[in-house]
């Protein structure tokens, strides 16, 4: 017996330390402290032989070394009132997570063999479950009457650790305790004593039916691994806790969960009180056939229902009540449901029957186009601005995507153009409990104590205080977590402002909305303030006043029902083709993440029409990519400044400069073109400071602009006047490169196969159809104004000398609707600007050697693109044509001292660099452009 005790001590205390030995007798307690484990084993064996001792125990966690002096390597029999034992405060550090499984039986007696085996079997079942969520191999032991599981941990002895261990044991108790075996949830205190293996457990008399047994270790790994803290937290949070309780959804209060489970044939293994409500542990998992145990359902005291499964493959305890309900209600045919209703008594309450709006919402989610329905409903009250509305919808959907960083929206535009109306119209399509009524002032959040997770917060045309800006940065950067912000009230009292998790923010203002760091976390979109939109709004107002257009409250209720269904669960979304998504510019690392989130949100909105993988994640498809790409491209063009972070007025000013072809100008020139005041224009270009916060201007945002501080001499009324003035230079070529940085595409290598979630089809990038379609899409997206002075002769000149004509591209940042196609596929955009060809080439000329890409390109009906590509490949001149990125390399050129004539690329500058291999001569300007392109690709080589 002594040898068994020594073996147990070596496993329980591999690092040594002070251990208290405590024996519980009928009327007394015996105790001693030991750092000599051989002496401890000997004393424990002796005490265990006493007839009145029914259990010998040790402390599991690390004890304060000073306690050895209480009773050093000896046992004091029959402790007095002044003799202290180990308290929680005497524990230095937690070393073990103890799980005690005790058979249900009368108190004061040992267990039967059947009860004993049931406890060990339950322990093995729990160990298998914990392994699935990342726990290492455990120490499995026989306590004499039940079973023990011990997991090595490394935690301080503080309140947080105590709460964590308590939650872990409560979770195991809730999931695995039944009428036969209970998990003891009271073993969470740090100084808890534990049965010493190698001693006899003596409860009651030793009878053949209920014998006394030796406690012993049944299984232990050679090297005991420590449980990671995140796995402990995962276990602790598998079931909902007291605060906050989930709100009851539509119809949940009318559902008696016990009756609902029985009516739908879902067997319940155990039922017990939980958090004021009732927890049902299901006998079989309805979500997966790979396992039987682990599923549960909870009805809280407020009527809300939560259901899930603790296995990782089933979401690891995530809310799946909507899915469970859908499996047994929604998927039934209308005929079966009608038959069932006819057999039941008439409902006594409208809530006991599913509303027609919810039925219609389910139908749209399963077979329709949810986003199109929401946009159409939005446009009943608000004309146009569908891109703005789509951004708002995606931001709300992001609240229901598990693996997202959240999408927030900032809307800018001129005053009186409908920014607030657009947001309020979309807010009315959300369930009331998820929207903040009215607008939010700069300090309002400090006084909202009832904000709930998933709330939409609208900041409408307000100047945000520094505190709110810092709060907003923190809340958007930590979307999945509750944010606490501490501030002082007017009477110098500390106030804690709490923002719950998964809230989205809509910011609306005429110009700069706030801190640039805040803007980097936003979908940046512009309201449509065009004259066409003004006319459309006026016509809509006339029809509303004439009674021709009326609000459709039924459609709005259907939208709210769809949001209710989406918000019932937070699901993970996988993008199997994510590694093949390419970005023309990715300097702002938040933008690619936003594109990925747009793809996830579109898949989440269409979750009823998407497949799921083994772990329950929704699988995004090509349709989701196309939708995300379309929206992302639009907010990088005619409806937003996502990549450039330009506001509507800033973009309009740069577009005006580009269209007029100015290379040098001053503020007065911009005033004349835009109609803005001197003060507005100066702040637009130079930025400004407000309340200690700096706001970037165009000089900082746009690399094509340069400011020169000059002294000018003017003749005013016969007097020579000198004064300082800012002059600005504009590099049009650099502007085109910078403004086109938001392009994205899917790099589909043949070896990748069709693994993007589609049902099949020809996804080869080298097919002529795909190349032509891609070229047309890109040219359609860019609304260039390529107006050659001799545009009528462009085609003819191309046919004569096979070179690009002298067209001047003034590529506007405005873009047309993605997906719109011209009738003439031979010349999809009328003419091809250099910037358009360059952007296409940057995507398709990744391999300049002859191969499938070149072969497909030659088959492409876009004659201009084909011609420009062949010219560069053959080294022929292309006057006034920017070189295709990735085709020319600055390392191929050398400076020469002989006369080379005009530059083969621009046709204007004197050629000073030459490439014998390409038989091409270029000027210093074009050579510098090649250097800049190489820098953007990763540095000069």
PDB file of C-alpha atoms in Angstrom, residues 124 182 360 533 582 911 921:
ATOM      1  CA  UNK A 124     -14.043   7.933 -19.769  1.00  0.00           C
ATOM      2  CA  UNK A 182     -23.164  13.279 -10.797  1.00  0.00           C
ATOM      3  CA  UNK A 360     -42.407  34.377 -46.306  1.00  0.00           C
ATOM      4  CA  UNK A 533     -30.566  61.506 -58.542  1.00  0.00           C
ATOM      5  CA  UNK A 582      -5.514  38.835 -55.658  1.00  0.00           C
ATOM      6  CA  UNK A 911      15.439  58.534 -75.314  1.00  0.00           C
ATOM      7  CA  UNK A 921      14.495  53.063 -76.280  1.00  0.00           C
TER       8      UNK A 921
END
